[in-house]
PDB file of C-alpha atoms and ligand atoms in Angstrom:
ATOM      1  CA  MET A 248       0.000   0.000   0.000  1.00  0.00           C
ATOM      2  CA  VAL A 249       1.338   3.410  -0.980  1.00  0.00           C
ATOM      3  CA  LEU A 250       0.591   6.147   1.580  1.00  0.00           C
ATOM      4  CA  TYR A 251       1.262   9.794   0.934  1.00  0.00           C
ATOM      5  CA  TYR A 252       0.796  13.360   2.047  1.00  0.00           C
ATOM      6  CA  SER A 253       1.202  16.095  -0.523  1.00  0.00           C
ATOM      7  CA  ALA A 254       0.538  19.823  -0.104  1.00  0.00           C
ATOM      8  CA  THR A 255       1.128  21.009  -3.663  1.00  0.00           C
ATOM      9  CA  GLY A 256       1.103  17.854  -5.761  1.00  0.00           C
ATOM     10  CA  ASN A 257       4.765  16.828  -6.074  1.00  0.00           C
ATOM     11  CA  THR A 258       4.588  13.880  -3.710  1.00  0.00           C
ATOM     12  CA  GLU A 259       1.170  12.897  -5.033  1.00  0.00           C
ATOM     13  CA  TYR A 260       2.630  12.791  -8.540  1.00  0.00           C
ATOM     14  CA  VAL A 261       5.394  10.382  -7.527  1.00  0.00           C
ATOM     15  CA  ALA A 262       3.223   8.301  -5.148  1.00  0.00           C
ATOM     16  CA  LYS A 263       0.488   7.648  -7.715  1.00  0.00           C
ATOM     17  CA  ARG A 264       2.948   6.609 -10.374  1.00  0.00           C
ATOM     18  CA  ILE A 265       4.834   4.296  -8.024  1.00  0.00           C
ATOM     19  CA  ALA A 266       1.517   2.729  -6.923  1.00  0.00           C
ATOM     20  CA  LYS A 267       0.504   2.194 -10.536  1.00  0.00           C
ATOM     21  CA  ARG A 268       3.766   0.413 -11.311  1.00  0.00           C
ATOM     22  CA  LEU A 269       3.393  -1.720  -8.194  1.00  0.00           C
ATOM     23  CA  ASP A 270      -0.229  -2.434  -9.051  1.00  0.00           C
ATOM     24  CA  ASP A 271      -1.017  -1.379  -5.496  1.00  0.00           C
ATOM     25  CA  GLU A 272      -3.511   0.949  -3.854  1.00  0.00           C
ATOM     26  CA  CYS A 273      -2.565   4.538  -3.124  1.00  0.00           C
ATOM     27  CA  LEU A 274      -3.961   6.347  -0.096  1.00  0.00           C
ATOM     28  CA  ASP A 275      -3.893  10.101   0.524  1.00  0.00           C
ATOM     29  CA  LEU A 276      -3.396  10.553   4.270  1.00  0.00           C
ATOM     30  CA  LEU A 277      -4.784  14.101   4.408  1.00  0.00           C
ATOM     31  CA  ALA A 278      -8.302  13.180   5.580  1.00  0.00           C
ATOM     32  CA  ARG A 279      -6.935  10.795   8.208  1.00  0.00           C
ATOM     33  CA  ILE A 280      -4.422  13.333   9.505  1.00  0.00           C
ATOM     34  CA  LYS A 281      -7.082  16.049   9.716  1.00  0.00           C
ATOM     35  CA  ALA A 282      -9.525  13.774  11.535  1.00  0.00           C
ATOM     36  CA  ASN A 283      -6.930  12.193  13.859  1.00  0.00           C
ATOM     37  CA  ASP A 284      -8.076   8.897  12.395  1.00  0.00           C
ATOM     38  CA  TYR A 285      -5.706   6.244  13.706  1.00  0.00           C
ATOM     39  CA  SER A 286      -7.631   3.212  12.545  1.00  0.00           C
ATOM     40  CA  GLU A 287      -5.386   0.359  11.449  1.00  0.00           C
ATOM     41  CA  LEU A 288      -3.941   0.207   7.936  1.00  0.00           C
ATOM     42  CA  HIS A 289      -3.478  -3.283   6.558  1.00  0.00           C
ATOM     43  CA  SER A 290      -1.395  -4.363   3.569  1.00  0.00           C
ATOM     44  CA  GLU A 291       0.112  -7.630   2.394  1.00  0.00           C
ATOM     45  CA  LYS A 292       2.399  -5.758  -0.008  1.00  0.00           C
ATOM     46  CA  PRO A 293       5.125  -3.497   1.466  1.00  0.00           C
ATOM     47  CA  PHE A 294       4.099  -0.090   2.754  1.00  0.00           C
ATOM     48  CA  VAL A 295       5.573   2.696   0.651  1.00  0.00           C
ATOM     49  CA  ILE A 296       5.330   5.986   2.520  1.00  0.00           C
ATOM     50  CA  CYS A 297       5.754   9.120   0.414  1.00  0.00           C
ATOM     51  CA  ALA A 298       6.363  12.509   2.007  1.00  0.00           C
ATOM     52  CA  PRO A 299       7.656  15.966   1.161  1.00  0.00           C
ATOM     53  CA  VAL A 300      10.692  17.271   3.041  1.00  0.00           C
ATOM     54  CA  TYR A 301      10.198  20.206   5.435  1.00  0.00           C
ATOM     55  CA  VAL A 302      13.383  21.782   6.801  1.00  0.00           C
ATOM     56  CA  ALA A 303      15.469  18.659   6.153  1.00  0.00           C
ATOM     57  CA  GLU A 304      12.914  16.302   7.745  1.00  0.00           C
ATOM     58  CA  MET A 305       9.630  14.616   7.043  1.00  0.00           C
ATOM     59  CA  PRO A 306       6.721  16.941   8.093  1.00  0.00           C
ATOM     60  CA  VAL A 307       6.331  16.710  11.866  1.00  0.00           C
ATOM     61  CA  PHE A 308       2.561  16.198  11.609  1.00  0.00           C
ATOM     62  CA  MET A 309       3.171  13.230   9.306  1.00  0.00           C
ATOM     63  CA  ARG A 310       5.815  11.743  11.561  1.00  0.00           C
ATOM     64  CA  ASP A 311       3.468  12.065  14.541  1.00  0.00           C
ATOM     65  CA  TYR A 312       0.695  10.411  12.556  1.00  0.00           C
ATOM     66  CA  LEU A 313       2.898   7.510  11.442  1.00  0.00           C
ATOM     67  CA  LYS A 314       4.135   6.950  14.982  1.00  0.00           C
ATOM     68  CA  LYS A 315       0.578   6.315  16.156  1.00  0.00           C
ATOM     69  CA  VAL A 316      -1.164   4.554  13.276  1.00  0.00           C
ATOM     70  CA  PRO A 317      -1.029   0.739  13.485  1.00  0.00           C
ATOM     71  CA  LEU A 318       0.346  -0.868  10.310  1.00  0.00           C
ATOM     72  CA  SER A 319      -0.482  -4.566   9.914  1.00  0.00           C
ATOM     73  CA  GLY A 320       0.185  -7.365   7.417  1.00  0.00           C
ATOM     74  CA  THR A 321       3.606  -6.848   5.877  1.00  0.00           C
ATOM     75  CA  ARG A 322       6.545  -5.794   8.114  1.00  0.00           C
ATOM     76  CA  ASP A 323       8.404  -4.050   5.266  1.00  0.00           C
ATOM     77  CA  VAL A 324       8.301  -0.264   4.915  1.00  0.00           C
ATOM     78  CA  TYR A 325       9.886   1.864   2.187  1.00  0.00           C
ATOM     79  CA  PHE A 326      10.042   5.648   2.154  1.00  0.00           C
ATOM     80  CA  ILE A 327      10.051   8.091  -0.725  1.00  0.00           C
ATOM     81  CA  PHE A 328      10.880  11.747  -0.166  1.00  0.00           C
ATOM     82  CA  THR A 329      10.308  14.582  -2.582  1.00  0.00           C
ATOM     83  CA  SER A 330      12.277  17.745  -1.906  1.00  0.00           C
ATOM     84  CA  GLY A 331      13.686  20.775  -3.622  1.00  0.00           C
ATOM     85  CA  GLY A 332      17.063  19.024  -3.674  1.00  0.00           C
ATOM     86  CA  TYR A 333      18.088  18.433  -0.074  1.00  0.00           C
ATOM     87  CA  ALA A 334      16.237  15.715   1.837  1.00  0.00           C
ATOM     88  CA  GLY A 335      18.483  16.182   4.893  1.00  0.00           C
ATOM     89  CA  ILE A 336      18.033  13.595   7.611  1.00  0.00           C
ATOM     90  CA  SER A 337      14.556  12.464   6.535  1.00  0.00           C
ATOM     91  CA  GLY A 338      15.788   8.917   5.845  1.00  0.00           C
ATOM     92  CA  MET A 339      17.579   8.624   9.174  1.00  0.00           C
ATOM     93  CA  LEU A 340      14.475   9.682  11.110  1.00  0.00           C
ATOM     94  CA  ALA A 341      12.221   7.439   9.045  1.00  0.00           C
ATOM     95  CA  LYS A 342      14.462   4.470   9.832  1.00  0.00           C
ATOM     96  CA  HIS A 343      14.305   5.270  13.541  1.00  0.00           C
ATOM     97  CA  LEU A 344      10.511   5.622  13.439  1.00  0.00           C
ATOM     98  CA  ILE A 345       9.958   2.346  11.610  1.00  0.00           C
ATOM     99  CA  ARG A 346      12.327   0.365  13.816  1.00  0.00           C
ATOM    100  CA  LYS A 347      10.526   1.707  16.889  1.00  0.00           C
ATOM    101  CA  LYS A 348       7.327   0.290  15.413  1.00  0.00           C
ATOM    102  CA  GLY A 349       9.050  -3.107  15.235  1.00  0.00           C
ATOM    103  CA  MET A 350       8.970  -3.099  11.438  1.00  0.00           C
ATOM    104  CA  HIS A 351      11.661  -3.499   8.752  1.00  0.00           C
ATOM    105  CA  TYR A 352      13.035  -0.304   7.239  1.00  0.00           C
ATOM    106  CA  MET A 353      13.664  -1.052   3.564  1.00  0.00           C
ATOM    107  CA  GLY A 354      15.453   2.203   2.723  1.00  0.00           C
ATOM    108  CA  HIS A 355      14.341   5.364   1.007  1.00  0.00           C
ATOM    109  CA  ALA A 356      14.538   7.126  -2.342  1.00  0.00           C
ATOM    110  CA  GLU A 357      14.896  10.864  -2.872  1.00  0.00           C
ATOM    111  CA  PHE A 358      13.245  12.718  -5.751  1.00  0.00           C
ATOM    112  CA  GLN A 359      14.243  16.272  -6.572  1.00  0.00           C
ATOM    113  CA  MET A 360      11.044  18.105  -7.472  1.00  0.00           C
ATOM    114  CA  PRO A 361      10.202  21.807  -7.816  1.00  0.00           C
ATOM    115  CA  ARG A 362      10.617  23.653  -4.529  1.00  0.00           C
ATOM    116  CA  ASN A 363       7.124  24.656  -3.414  1.00  0.00           C
ATOM    117  CA  TYR A 364       8.107  26.990  -0.559  1.00  0.00           C
ATOM    118  CA  MET A 365       6.816  30.469  -1.377  1.00  0.00           C
ATOM    119  CA  ALA A 366       6.779  32.229   2.002  1.00  0.00           C
ATOM    120  CA  SER A 367      10.372  33.422   1.964  1.00  0.00           C
ATOM    121  CA  ASP A 368      12.627  35.359  -0.354  1.00  0.00           C
ATOM    122  CA  MET A 369      15.565  33.151   0.590  1.00  0.00           C
ATOM    123  CA  TYR A 370      14.810  30.790  -2.290  1.00  0.00           C
ATOM    124  CA  PRO A 371      14.505  32.275  -5.776  1.00  0.00           C
ATOM    125  CA  GLU A 372      11.583  31.171  -7.922  1.00  0.00           C
ATOM    126  CA  LEU A 373      12.492  28.472 -10.406  1.00  0.00           C
ATOM    127  CA  GLU A 374      12.164  29.069 -14.129  1.00  0.00           C
ATOM    128  CA  ALA A 375       9.522  26.970 -15.885  1.00  0.00           C
ATOM    129  CA  GLU A 376      12.263  25.085 -17.778  1.00  0.00           C
ATOM    130  CA  GLU A 377      13.861  24.012 -14.505  1.00  0.00           C
ATOM    131  CA  ILE A 378      10.515  22.938 -13.034  1.00  0.00           C
ATOM    132  CA  GLU A 379       9.842  20.910 -16.152  1.00  0.00           C
ATOM    133  CA  ARG A 380      13.320  19.356 -16.029  1.00  0.00           C
ATOM    134  CA  ARG A 381      12.880  18.244 -12.416  1.00  0.00           C
ATOM    135  CA  ILE A 382       9.499  16.681 -13.096  1.00  0.00           C
ATOM    136  CA  HIS A 383      10.846  14.882 -16.135  1.00  0.00           C
ATOM    137  CA  THR A 384      13.925  13.583 -14.268  1.00  0.00           C
ATOM    138  CA  SER A 385      11.698  12.309 -11.454  1.00  0.00           C
ATOM    139  CA  TRP A 386       9.415  10.652 -13.959  1.00  0.00           C
ATOM    140  CA  LEU A 387      12.438   8.808 -15.382  1.00  0.00           C
ATOM    141  CA  GLN A 388      13.470   7.712 -11.867  1.00  0.00           C
ATOM    142  CA  ILE A 389      10.082   6.147 -11.017  1.00  0.00           C
ATOM    143  CA  PRO A 390      10.425   2.808 -12.890  1.00  0.00           C
ATOM    144  CA  ARG A 391      13.829   2.049 -11.290  1.00  0.00           C
ATOM    145  CA  VAL A 392      12.551   2.704  -7.787  1.00  0.00           C
ATOM    146  CA  ALA A 393       9.349   0.736  -8.368  1.00  0.00           C
ATOM    147  CA  LYS A 394      11.354  -2.194  -9.759  1.00  0.00           C
ATOM    148  CA  ARG A 395      13.507  -2.413  -6.627  1.00  0.00           C
ATOM    149  CA  ILE A 396      10.416  -2.320  -4.408  1.00  0.00           C
ATOM    150  CA  ARG A 397       8.691  -4.979  -6.504  1.00  0.00           C
ATOM    151  CA  GLU A 398      11.783  -7.183  -6.201  1.00  0.00           C
ATOM    152  CA  GLY A 399      11.859  -6.701  -2.415  1.00  0.00           C
ATOM    153  CA  ARG A 400      15.294  -5.064  -2.522  1.00  0.00           C
ATOM    154  CA  GLN A 401      16.503  -2.239  -0.274  1.00  0.00           C
ATOM    155  CA  LEU A 402      16.369   1.315  -1.628  1.00  0.00           C
ATOM    156  CA  LYS A 403      19.690   3.086  -1.393  1.00  0.00           C
ATOM    157  CA  ALA A 404      19.825   6.869  -1.184  1.00  0.00           C
ATOM    158  CA  ARG A 405      22.879   8.992  -0.467  1.00  0.00           C
ATOM    159  CA  HIS A 406      24.717   8.544   2.840  1.00  0.00           C
ATOM    160  CA  ILE A 407      23.481  10.818   5.640  1.00  0.00           C
ATOM    161  CA  PHE A 408      26.413  12.201   7.635  1.00  0.00           C
ATOM    162  CA  LEU A 409      26.331  12.466  11.399  1.00  0.00           C
ATOM    163  CA  PHE A 410      27.035  16.198  11.259  1.00  0.00           C
ATOM    164  CA  GLU A 411      23.762  16.678   9.335  1.00  0.00           C
ATOM    165  CA  ALA A 412      21.838  15.173  12.243  1.00  0.00           C
ATOM    166  CA  VAL A 413      23.837  17.184  14.775  1.00  0.00           C
ATOM    167  CA  ILE A 414      22.885  20.392  12.973  1.00  0.00           C
ATOM    168  CA  THR A 415      19.312  19.524  11.977  1.00  0.00           C
ATOM    169  CA  VAL A 416      17.932  17.976  15.169  1.00  0.00           C
ATOM    170  CA  PRO A 417      18.222  21.182  17.267  1.00  0.00           C
ATOM    171  CA  PHE A 418      17.821  23.543  14.282  1.00  0.00           C
ATOM    172  CA  HIS A 419      14.524  22.152  12.964  1.00  0.00           C
ATOM    173  CA  PRO A 420      12.236  22.943  15.945  1.00  0.00           C
ATOM    174  CA  VAL A 421      13.739  26.397  16.451  1.00  0.00           C
ATOM    175  CA  TRP A 422      13.356  27.277  12.773  1.00  0.00           C
ATOM    176  CA  THR A 423       9.785  26.032  12.530  1.00  0.00           C
ATOM    177  CA  ARG A 424       8.730  27.871  15.708  1.00  0.00           C
ATOM    178  CA  ILE A 425      10.295  31.195  14.748  1.00  0.00           C
ATOM    179  CA  MET A 426      10.148  31.240  10.962  1.00  0.00           C
ATOM    180  CA  GLN A 427       6.722  29.755  10.282  1.00  0.00           C
ATOM    181  CA  PRO A 428       4.078  32.106  11.695  1.00  0.00           C
ATOM    182  CA  ALA A 429       0.502  31.853  10.445  1.00  0.00           C
ATOM    183  CA  LYS A 430      -0.278  35.504  11.088  1.00  0.00           C
ATOM    184  CA  PRO A 431       0.996  36.954   7.768  1.00  0.00           C
ATOM    185  CA  PHE A 432      -1.421  34.763   5.732  1.00  0.00           C
ATOM    186  CA  TYR A 433      -4.465  36.613   4.416  1.00  0.00           C
ATOM    187  CA  ALA A 434      -7.058  36.340   1.658  1.00  0.00           C
ATOM    188  CA  THR A 435      -7.357  39.194  -0.817  1.00  0.00           C
ATOM    189  CA  ASP A 436     -10.568  40.536  -2.367  1.00  0.00           C
ATOM    190  CA  LYS A 437     -10.258  37.833  -5.036  1.00  0.00           C
ATOM    191  CA  CYS A 438     -11.451  35.268  -2.429  1.00  0.00           C
ATOM    192  CA  ILE A 439     -14.755  33.655  -3.470  1.00  0.00           C
ATOM    193  CA  GLY A 440     -15.346  31.996  -0.095  1.00  0.00           C
ATOM    194  CA  CYS A 441     -15.178  28.441  -1.477  1.00  0.00           C
ATOM    195  CA  GLY A 442     -13.642  27.005   1.723  1.00  0.00           C
ATOM    196  CA  LYS A 443     -11.049  24.897  -0.072  1.00  0.00           C
ATOM    197  CA  CYS A 444      -8.225  26.301   2.061  1.00  0.00           C
ATOM    198  CA  GLU A 445     -10.043  25.220   5.223  1.00  0.00           C
ATOM    199  CA  LYS A 446     -10.590  21.716   3.842  1.00  0.00           C
ATOM    200  CA  ILE A 447      -7.019  21.254   2.658  1.00  0.00           C
ATOM    201  CA  CYS A 448      -5.101  22.439   5.752  1.00  0.00           C
ATOM    202  CA  PRO A 449      -3.607  19.348   7.419  1.00  0.00           C
ATOM    203  CA  LEU A 450      -3.496  21.059  10.820  1.00  0.00           C
ATOM    204  CA  ASN A 451      -7.070  22.415  10.720  1.00  0.00           C
ATOM    205  CA  ASN A 452      -5.489  25.809  11.092  1.00  0.00           C
ATOM    206  CA  ILE A 453      -7.958  27.710   8.893  1.00  0.00           C
ATOM    207  CA  ARG A 454     -11.508  28.632   9.917  1.00  0.00           C
ATOM    208  CA  MET A 455     -14.061  30.199   7.601  1.00  0.00           C
ATOM    209  CA  GLU A 456     -15.668  33.233   9.229  1.00  0.00           C
ATOM    210  CA  ASN A 457     -18.317  35.231   7.386  1.00  0.00           C
ATOM    211  CA  GLY A 458     -17.280  33.541   4.154  1.00  0.00           C
ATOM    212  CA  LYS A 459     -13.585  34.393   4.505  1.00  0.00           C
ATOM    213  CA  PRO A 460     -10.682  32.306   5.841  1.00  0.00           C
ATOM    214  CA  ARG A 461      -8.950  33.143   9.082  1.00  0.00           C
ATOM    215  CA  TRP A 462      -5.569  31.639   9.979  1.00  0.00           C
ATOM    216  CA  GLU A 463      -4.862  30.391  13.464  1.00  0.00           C
ATOM    217  CA  LYS A 464      -1.873  28.745  15.072  1.00  0.00           C
ATOM    218  CA  PRO A 465      -0.064  26.398  14.611  1.00  0.00           C
ATOM    219  CA  CYS A 466       1.067  26.361  10.993  1.00  0.00           C
ATOM    220  CA  ALA A 467       3.382  23.919   9.216  1.00  0.00           C
ATOM    221  CA  HIS A 468       3.953  26.316   6.297  1.00  0.00           C
ATOM    222  CA  CYS A 469       3.126  23.383   4.035  1.00  0.00           C
ATOM    223  CA  MET A 470       1.899  25.790   1.315  1.00  0.00           C
ATOM    224  CA  ALA A 471      -1.273  23.771   0.678  1.00  0.00           C
ATOM    225  CA  CYS A 472      -3.613  26.735   1.246  1.00  0.00           C
ATOM    226  CA  ILE A 473      -1.678  29.282  -0.789  1.00  0.00           C
ATOM    227  CA  GLY A 474      -0.798  26.781  -3.519  1.00  0.00           C
ATOM    228  CA  ASN A 475      -4.291  25.385  -4.021  1.00  0.00           C
ATOM    229  CA  CYS A 476      -6.593  28.385  -3.766  1.00  0.00           C
ATOM    230  CA  PRO A 477      -8.509  28.221  -7.082  1.00  0.00           C
ATOM    231  CA  VAL A 478      -8.386  31.993  -7.588  1.00  0.00           C
ATOM    232  CA  GLU A 479      -4.898  32.586  -6.110  1.00  0.00           C
ATOM    233  CA  ALA A 480      -6.400  34.848  -3.430  1.00  0.00           C
ATOM    234  CA  ILE A 481      -3.986  33.908  -0.638  1.00  0.00           C
ATOM    235  CA  GLU A 482      -0.853  35.883   0.168  1.00  0.00           C
ATOM    236  CA  PHE A 483       1.805  35.688   2.864  1.00  0.00           C
ATOM    237  CA  GLY A 484       2.542  39.281   3.861  1.00  0.00           C
ATOM    238  CA  SER A 485       4.227  41.079   0.993  1.00  0.00           C
ATOM    239  CA  VAL A 486       6.546  38.135   0.231  1.00  0.00           C
ATOM    240  CA  THR A 487       4.268  36.256  -2.152  1.00  0.00           C
ATOM    241  CA  GLN A 488       2.473  39.099  -3.930  1.00  0.00           C
ATOM    242  CA  LYS A 489       4.558  38.937  -7.084  1.00  0.00           C
ATOM    243  CA  LYS A 490       5.179  35.194  -6.979  1.00  0.00           C
ATOM    244  CA  LYS A 491       3.474  32.431  -8.901  1.00  0.00           C
ATOM    245  CA  LYS A 492       1.436  30.251  -6.536  1.00  0.00           C
ATOM    246  CA  TYR A 493       2.942  26.837  -7.134  1.00  0.00           C
ATOM    247  CA  ASN A 494       1.106  23.610  -7.403  1.00  0.00           C
ATOM    248  CA  LEU A 495       1.976  20.889  -9.853  1.00  0.00           C
ATOM    249  CA  LYS A 496      -1.390  20.550 -11.561  1.00  0.00           C
ATOM    250  CA  ARG A 497      -1.626  24.319 -12.096  1.00  0.00           C
ATOM    251  CA  PHE A 498       1.893  24.282 -13.523  1.00  0.00           C
ATOM    252  CA  PHE A 499       0.867  21.613 -16.014  1.00  0.00           C
ATOM    253  CA  ARG A 500      -2.261  23.580 -16.941  1.00  0.00           C
ATOM    254  CA  GLN A 501      -0.528  26.930 -17.307  1.00  0.00           C
ATOM    255  CA  ASN A 502       2.301  25.444 -19.348  1.00  0.00           C
ATOM    256  CA  ARG A 503      -0.066  23.334 -21.446  1.00  0.00           C
ATOM    257  CA  MET A 504       1.761  20.175 -20.387  1.00  0.00           C
ATOM    258  CA  LYS A 505       0.112  16.801 -20.105  1.00  0.00           C
ATOM    259  CA  ALA A 506       1.078  14.927 -16.926  1.00  0.00           C
ATOM    260  CA  LYS A 507       2.962  11.761 -17.883  1.00  0.00           C
TER     261      LYS A 507
HETATM  262  C1  FMN B 295       7.950  24.142   5.047  1.00  0.00           C
HETATM  263  C2  FMN B 295       8.762  23.626   3.903  1.00  0.00           C
HETATM  264  C3  FMN B 295      10.095  23.314   4.097  1.00  0.00           C
HETATM  265  C4  FMN B 295      10.865  22.793   3.056  1.00  0.00           C
HETATM  266  N1  FMN B 295      12.139  22.413   3.315  1.00  0.00           N
HETATM  267  C5  FMN B 295      12.873  21.859   2.326  1.00  0.00           C
HETATM  268  C6  FMN B 295      14.186  21.394   2.597  1.00  0.00           C
HETATM  269  O1  FMN B 295      14.686  21.416   3.720  1.00  0.00           O
HETATM  270  N2  FMN B 295      14.913  20.900   1.558  1.00  0.00           N
HETATM  271  C7  FMN B 295      14.389  20.830   0.289  1.00  0.00           C
HETATM  272  O2  FMN B 295      15.100  20.404  -0.599  1.00  0.00           O
HETATM  273  N3  FMN B 295      13.131  21.220   0.017  1.00  0.00           N
HETATM  274  C8  FMN B 295      12.348  21.720   1.008  1.00  0.00           C
HETATM  275  N4  FMN B 295      11.060  22.112   0.744  1.00  0.00           N
HETATM  276  C9  FMN B 295      10.491  21.866  -0.606  1.00  0.00           C
HETATM  277  C10 FMN B 295       9.581  20.637  -0.646  1.00  0.00           C
HETATM  278  O3  FMN B 295      10.152  19.568   0.076  1.00  0.00           O
HETATM  279  C11 FMN B 295       9.321  20.151  -2.072  1.00  0.00           C
HETATM  280  O4  FMN B 295       8.947  21.172  -2.914  1.00  0.00           O
HETATM  281  C12 FMN B 295       8.293  19.023  -2.064  1.00  0.00           C
HETATM  282  O5  FMN B 295       8.406  18.309  -3.270  1.00  0.00           O
HETATM  283  C13 FMN B 295       6.859  19.505  -1.908  1.00  0.00           C
HETATM  284  O6  FMN B 295       6.003  18.391  -1.996  1.00  0.00           O
HETATM  285  P1  FMN B 295       4.424  18.475  -2.179  1.00  0.00           P
HETATM  286  O7  FMN B 295       4.152  19.237  -3.456  1.00  0.00           O
HETATM  287  O8  FMN B 295       3.998  17.065  -2.289  1.00  0.00           O
HETATM  288  O9  FMN B 295       3.859  19.159  -0.992  1.00  0.00           O
HETATM  289  C14 FMN B 295      10.289  22.633   1.768  1.00  0.00           C
HETATM  290  C15 FMN B 295       8.950  22.970   1.570  1.00  0.00           C
HETATM  291  C16 FMN B 295       8.182  23.447   2.613  1.00  0.00           C
HETATM  292  C17 FMN B 295       6.748  23.751   2.374  1.00  0.00           C
HETATM  293  S1  SF4 B 296      -9.428  28.686  -1.160  1.00  0.00           S
HETATM  294 FE1  SF4 B 296      -9.138  30.813  -1.835  1.00  0.00          FE
HETATM  295  S2  SF4 B 296     -11.131  31.425  -2.658  1.00  0.00           S
HETATM  296 FE2  SF4 B 296     -11.480  29.586  -1.425  1.00  0.00          FE
HETATM  297  S3  SF4 B 296     -12.002  30.388   0.617  1.00  0.00           S
HETATM  298 FE3  SF4 B 296      -9.796  30.001   0.614  1.00  0.00          FE
HETATM  299  S4  SF4 B 296      -8.897  31.980   0.042  1.00  0.00           S
HETATM  300 FE4  SF4 B 296     -11.053  32.088  -0.501  1.00  0.00          FE
HETATM  301  S1  SF4 B 297      -2.379  27.309   7.163  1.00  0.00           S
HETATM  302 FE1  SF4 B 297      -0.288  26.571   7.297  1.00  0.00          FE
HETATM  303  S2  SF4 B 297      -0.508  24.370   7.697  1.00  0.00           S
HETATM  304 FE2  SF4 B 297      -2.505  25.099   6.961  1.00  0.00          FE
HETATM  305  S3  SF4 B 297      -2.487  24.767   4.735  1.00  0.00           S
HETATM  306 FE3  SF4 B 297      -1.763  26.859   5.063  1.00  0.00          FE
HETATM  307  S4  SF4 B 297       0.459  26.672   5.154  1.00  0.00           S
HETATM  308 FE4  SF4 B 297      -0.374  24.599   5.476  1.00  0.00          FE
END
């Protein structure tokens, strides 16, 4: 069974294509995460857990969910991470999590996808050609990864150095607490009150009030709300006003590309 969380479509893209090649079912964890639904997940085929990378780790809300949800049937668990190019210590933490569950960690694969983080000027926007290149390269990587999983072989990603863990473990919580406020999010006059942002927020951090969204704490800065608003009405302070609001399906539409 392939399990995934995806805020802006990158991880969904990879997860669905891996599941298709494995002839396995593919489950979006969003509804379960939102509802704190920890009912058991059962699979005879290996679990393949697909996640984006947030500040060099798997999203904390996903890690917390996976810690609690009972996984039955197979003991084998693979991970797939999509990132903007640096998956950090995601694999190391995934291994730790899975071993604590008494299951077999079968390794992880890293896919470099378009960086979806819009709420900072630290990362320049990617050109369309580069976005297209990353999607295409990932698409080429999918059959190899799926083949290894089908054959029951370990996935081998790059070596994670100890110094990366030494830096990331204390850095991650400080960064997320200080650098990821919800307050600067707002909806402009373009908002049509559809409520999609409320439905899509994994932390139930958005409430509709008088037909308009209101952001509360805490926020994972996943970019699901801002990336998926159908009329691009959401901004983060002045940082995002001139930026394209990334999500993969919109990118395909706007660039008249057909998803492979
Ligand atoms: C809060 C946040 C933090 C991120 N941190 C990293 C990171 O440390 N390294 C990286 O390469 N990409 C990082 N990214 C980019 C995403 O991992 C990448 O774009 C991912 O493919 C998004 O997946 P999705 O579209 O399925 O949500 C970050 C994105 C967000 C939203
Ligand atoms: S998704 Fe966009 S249009 Fe819909 S309620 Fe939220 S901000 Fe408004
Ligand atoms: S409010 Fe924060 S956690 Fe919720 S969808 Fe938006 S960015 Fe993600």
